[in-house]
PDB file of C-alpha atoms in Angstrom:
ATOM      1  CA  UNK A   1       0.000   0.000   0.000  1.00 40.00           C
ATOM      2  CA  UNK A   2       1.137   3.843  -0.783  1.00 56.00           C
ATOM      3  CA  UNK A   3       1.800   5.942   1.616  1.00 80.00           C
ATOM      4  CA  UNK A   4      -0.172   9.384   1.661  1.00 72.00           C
ATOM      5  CA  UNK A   5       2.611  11.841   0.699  1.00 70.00           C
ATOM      6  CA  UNK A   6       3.136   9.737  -2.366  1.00 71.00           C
ATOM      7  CA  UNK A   7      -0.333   9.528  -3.146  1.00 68.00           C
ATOM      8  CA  UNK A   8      -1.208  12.773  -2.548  1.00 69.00           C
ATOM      9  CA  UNK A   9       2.117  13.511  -4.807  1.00 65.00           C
ATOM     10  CA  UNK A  10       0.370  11.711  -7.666  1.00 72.00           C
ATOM     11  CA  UNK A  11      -2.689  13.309  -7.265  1.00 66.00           C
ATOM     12  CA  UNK A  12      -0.959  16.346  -7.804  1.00 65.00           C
ATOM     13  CA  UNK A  13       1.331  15.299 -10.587  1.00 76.00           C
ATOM     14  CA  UNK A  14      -2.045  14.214 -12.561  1.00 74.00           C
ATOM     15  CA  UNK A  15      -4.382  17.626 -11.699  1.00 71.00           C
ATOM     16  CA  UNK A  16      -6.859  15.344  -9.067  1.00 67.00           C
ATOM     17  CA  UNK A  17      -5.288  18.282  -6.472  1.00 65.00           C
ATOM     18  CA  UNK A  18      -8.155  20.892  -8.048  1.00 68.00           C
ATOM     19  CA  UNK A  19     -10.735  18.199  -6.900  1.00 63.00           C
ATOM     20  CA  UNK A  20      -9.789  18.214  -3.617  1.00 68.00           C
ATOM     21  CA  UNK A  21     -10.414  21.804  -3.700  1.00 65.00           C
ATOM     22  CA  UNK A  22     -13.638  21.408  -4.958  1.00 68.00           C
ATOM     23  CA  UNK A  23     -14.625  18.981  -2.572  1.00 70.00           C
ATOM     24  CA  UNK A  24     -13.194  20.335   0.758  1.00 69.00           C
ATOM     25  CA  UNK A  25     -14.304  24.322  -0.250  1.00 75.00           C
ATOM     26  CA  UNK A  26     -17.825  24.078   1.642  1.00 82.00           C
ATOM     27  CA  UNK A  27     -16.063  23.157   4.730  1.00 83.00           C
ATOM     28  CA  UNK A  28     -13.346  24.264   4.761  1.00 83.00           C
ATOM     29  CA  UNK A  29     -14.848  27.751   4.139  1.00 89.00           C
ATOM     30  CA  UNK A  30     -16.914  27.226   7.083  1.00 91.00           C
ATOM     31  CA  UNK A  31     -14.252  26.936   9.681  1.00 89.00           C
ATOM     32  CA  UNK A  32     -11.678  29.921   7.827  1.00 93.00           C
ATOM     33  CA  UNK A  33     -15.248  32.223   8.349  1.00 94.00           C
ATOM     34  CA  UNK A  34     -15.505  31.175  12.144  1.00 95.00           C
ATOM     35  CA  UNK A  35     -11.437  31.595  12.931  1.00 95.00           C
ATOM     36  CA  UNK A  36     -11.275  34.731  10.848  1.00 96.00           C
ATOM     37  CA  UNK A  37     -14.125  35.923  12.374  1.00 96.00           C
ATOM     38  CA  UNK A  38     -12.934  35.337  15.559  1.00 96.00           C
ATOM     39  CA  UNK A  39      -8.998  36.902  14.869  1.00 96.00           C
ATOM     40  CA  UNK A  40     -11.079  40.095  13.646  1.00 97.00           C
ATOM     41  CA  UNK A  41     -12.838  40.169  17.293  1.00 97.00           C
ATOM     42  CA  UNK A  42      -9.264  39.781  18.817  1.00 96.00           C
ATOM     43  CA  UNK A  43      -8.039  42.767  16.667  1.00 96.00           C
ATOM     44  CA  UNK A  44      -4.722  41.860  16.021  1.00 96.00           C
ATOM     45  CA  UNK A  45      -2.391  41.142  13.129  1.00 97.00           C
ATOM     46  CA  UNK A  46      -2.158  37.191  12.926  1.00 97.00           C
ATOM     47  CA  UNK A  47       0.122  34.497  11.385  1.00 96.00           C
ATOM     48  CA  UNK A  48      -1.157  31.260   9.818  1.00 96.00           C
ATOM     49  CA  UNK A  49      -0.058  27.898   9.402  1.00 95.00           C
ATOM     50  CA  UNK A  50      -1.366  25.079   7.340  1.00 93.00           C
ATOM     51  CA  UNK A  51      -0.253  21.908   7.681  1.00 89.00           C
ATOM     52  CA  UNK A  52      -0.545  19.785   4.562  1.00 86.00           C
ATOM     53  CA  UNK A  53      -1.687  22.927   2.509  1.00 86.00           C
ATOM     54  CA  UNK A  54      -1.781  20.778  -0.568  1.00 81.00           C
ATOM     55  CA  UNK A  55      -1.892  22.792  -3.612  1.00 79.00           C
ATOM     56  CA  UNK A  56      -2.311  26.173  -1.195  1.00 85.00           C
ATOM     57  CA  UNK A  57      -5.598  27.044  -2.188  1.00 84.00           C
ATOM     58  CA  UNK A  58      -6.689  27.257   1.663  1.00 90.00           C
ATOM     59  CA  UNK A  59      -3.386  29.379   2.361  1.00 92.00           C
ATOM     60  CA  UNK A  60      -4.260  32.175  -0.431  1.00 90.00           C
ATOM     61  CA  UNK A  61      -7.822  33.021   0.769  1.00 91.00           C
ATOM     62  CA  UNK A  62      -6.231  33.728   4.213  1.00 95.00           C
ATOM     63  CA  UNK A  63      -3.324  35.538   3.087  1.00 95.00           C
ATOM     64  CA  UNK A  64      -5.970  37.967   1.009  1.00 93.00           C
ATOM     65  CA  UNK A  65      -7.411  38.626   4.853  1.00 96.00           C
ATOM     66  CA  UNK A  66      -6.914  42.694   6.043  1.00 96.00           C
ATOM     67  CA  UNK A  67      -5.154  41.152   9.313  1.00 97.00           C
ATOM     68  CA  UNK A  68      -3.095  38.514   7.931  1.00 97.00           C
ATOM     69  CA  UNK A  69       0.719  39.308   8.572  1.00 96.00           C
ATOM     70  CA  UNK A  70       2.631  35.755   7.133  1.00 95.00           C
ATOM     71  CA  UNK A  71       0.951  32.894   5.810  1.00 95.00           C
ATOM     72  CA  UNK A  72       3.212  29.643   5.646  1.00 94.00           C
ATOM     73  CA  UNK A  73       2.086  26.575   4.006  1.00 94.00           C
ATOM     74  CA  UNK A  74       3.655  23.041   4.730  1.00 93.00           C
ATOM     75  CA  UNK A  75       3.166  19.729   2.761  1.00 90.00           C
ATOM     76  CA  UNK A  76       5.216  16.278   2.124  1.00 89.00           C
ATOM     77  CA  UNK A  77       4.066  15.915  -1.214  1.00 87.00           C
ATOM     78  CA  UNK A  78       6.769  17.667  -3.550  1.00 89.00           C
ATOM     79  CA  UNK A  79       4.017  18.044  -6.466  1.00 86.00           C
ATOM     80  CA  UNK A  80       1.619  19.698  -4.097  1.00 85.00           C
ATOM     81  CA  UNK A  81       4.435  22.220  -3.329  1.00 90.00           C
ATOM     82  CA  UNK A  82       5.110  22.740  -6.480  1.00 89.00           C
ATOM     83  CA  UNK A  83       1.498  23.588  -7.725  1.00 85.00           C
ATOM     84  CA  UNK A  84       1.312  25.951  -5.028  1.00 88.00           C
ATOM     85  CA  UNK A  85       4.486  27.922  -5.689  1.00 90.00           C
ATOM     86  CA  UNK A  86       3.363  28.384  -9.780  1.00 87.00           C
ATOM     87  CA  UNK A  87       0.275  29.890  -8.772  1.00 83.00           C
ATOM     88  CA  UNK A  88       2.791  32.846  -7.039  1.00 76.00           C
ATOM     89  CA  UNK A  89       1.739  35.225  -4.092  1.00 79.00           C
ATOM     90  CA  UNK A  90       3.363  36.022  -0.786  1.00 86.00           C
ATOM     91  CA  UNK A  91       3.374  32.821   1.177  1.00 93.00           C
ATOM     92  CA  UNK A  92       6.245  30.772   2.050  1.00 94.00           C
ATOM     93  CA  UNK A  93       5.959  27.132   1.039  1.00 94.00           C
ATOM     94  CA  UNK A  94       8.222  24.674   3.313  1.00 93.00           C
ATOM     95  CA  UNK A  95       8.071  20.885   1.675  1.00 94.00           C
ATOM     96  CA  UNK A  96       8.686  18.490   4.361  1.00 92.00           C
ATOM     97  CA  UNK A  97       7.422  15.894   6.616  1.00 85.00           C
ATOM     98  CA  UNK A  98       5.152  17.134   8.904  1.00 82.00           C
ATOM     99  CA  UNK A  99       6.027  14.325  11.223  1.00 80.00           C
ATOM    100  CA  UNK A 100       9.559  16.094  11.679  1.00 84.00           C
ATOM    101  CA  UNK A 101       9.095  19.718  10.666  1.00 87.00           C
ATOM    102  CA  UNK A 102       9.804  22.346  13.871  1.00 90.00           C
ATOM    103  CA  UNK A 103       8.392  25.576  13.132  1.00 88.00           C
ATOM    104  CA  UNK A 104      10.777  28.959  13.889  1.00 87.00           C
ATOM    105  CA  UNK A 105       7.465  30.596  14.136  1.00 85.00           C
ATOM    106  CA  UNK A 106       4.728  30.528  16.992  1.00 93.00           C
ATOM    107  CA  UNK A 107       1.053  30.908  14.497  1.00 96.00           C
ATOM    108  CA  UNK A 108      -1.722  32.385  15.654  1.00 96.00           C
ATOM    109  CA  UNK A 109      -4.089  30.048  13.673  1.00 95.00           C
ATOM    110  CA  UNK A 110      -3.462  26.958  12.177  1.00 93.00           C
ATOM    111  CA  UNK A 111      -5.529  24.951   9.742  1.00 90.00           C
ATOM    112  CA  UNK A 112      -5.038  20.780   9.231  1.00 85.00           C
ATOM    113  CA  UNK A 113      -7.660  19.140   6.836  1.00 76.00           C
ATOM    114  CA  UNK A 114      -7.526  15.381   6.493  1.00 70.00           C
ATOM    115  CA  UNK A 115      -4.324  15.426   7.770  1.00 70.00           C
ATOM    116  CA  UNK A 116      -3.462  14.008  10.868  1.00 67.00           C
ATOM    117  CA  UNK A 117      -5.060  10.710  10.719  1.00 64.00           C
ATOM    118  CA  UNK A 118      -2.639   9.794   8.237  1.00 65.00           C
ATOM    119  CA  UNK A 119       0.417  10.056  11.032  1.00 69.00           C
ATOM    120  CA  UNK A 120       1.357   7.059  12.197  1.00 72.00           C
ATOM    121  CA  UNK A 121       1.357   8.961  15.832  1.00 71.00           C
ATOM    122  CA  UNK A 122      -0.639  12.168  15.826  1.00 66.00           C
TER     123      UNK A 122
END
């Protein structure tokens, strides 16, 4: 059996990434509205993390956000890293394994979908 990063790396290789997009957008929008809702309540500039951003589609509707300071986006699959730093923009993309990445950064939000039950030991 494949392992998820190389899955997901296929996925992107072959375009499937964009359906993932599709699929997720409903929720995912629903939780970005509550947390950015919330982050405009607290008033403050904020930094955001998402871990196993994919193809960054999730990290370049928060970056457009009025109180967004640094977005970074973090994913094992090379492919998905590499769709996400064509499409441009000011976000930092980091391709490793989540399972050993350290952040330098403390993040005021961070966003996992379908992630972490893919770890061997989340």
């Amino acid at each position: 059996m494949k392992g998820a990063i190389t899955v997901f790396d296929n996925w992107a290789e072959q375009g499937k990434d964009i359906g993932m997009e599709k699929g997720h957008a409903k929720s995912v929008q629903d939780m970005l509205s509550f947390a950015l809702e919330e982050r405009v309540k607290i008033g403050k500039k904020f930094n955001f993390l998402d871990f196993g951003c994919g193809n960054d589609w999730v990290p370049r509707i928060v970056r457009n956000h009025h109180l967004c300071s640094k977005v970074i986006g973090i994913d094992g699959a090379a492919h998905m890293i590499s769709n996400a730093i064509s499409r441009g923009g000011d976000i930092e993309y980091i391709h490793a394994d989540i399972t050993t990445y350290t952040p330098n950064h403390k993040f005021d939000l961070i966003l996992s979908m379908e992630v972490l039950y893919y770890l061997n030991d989340p």
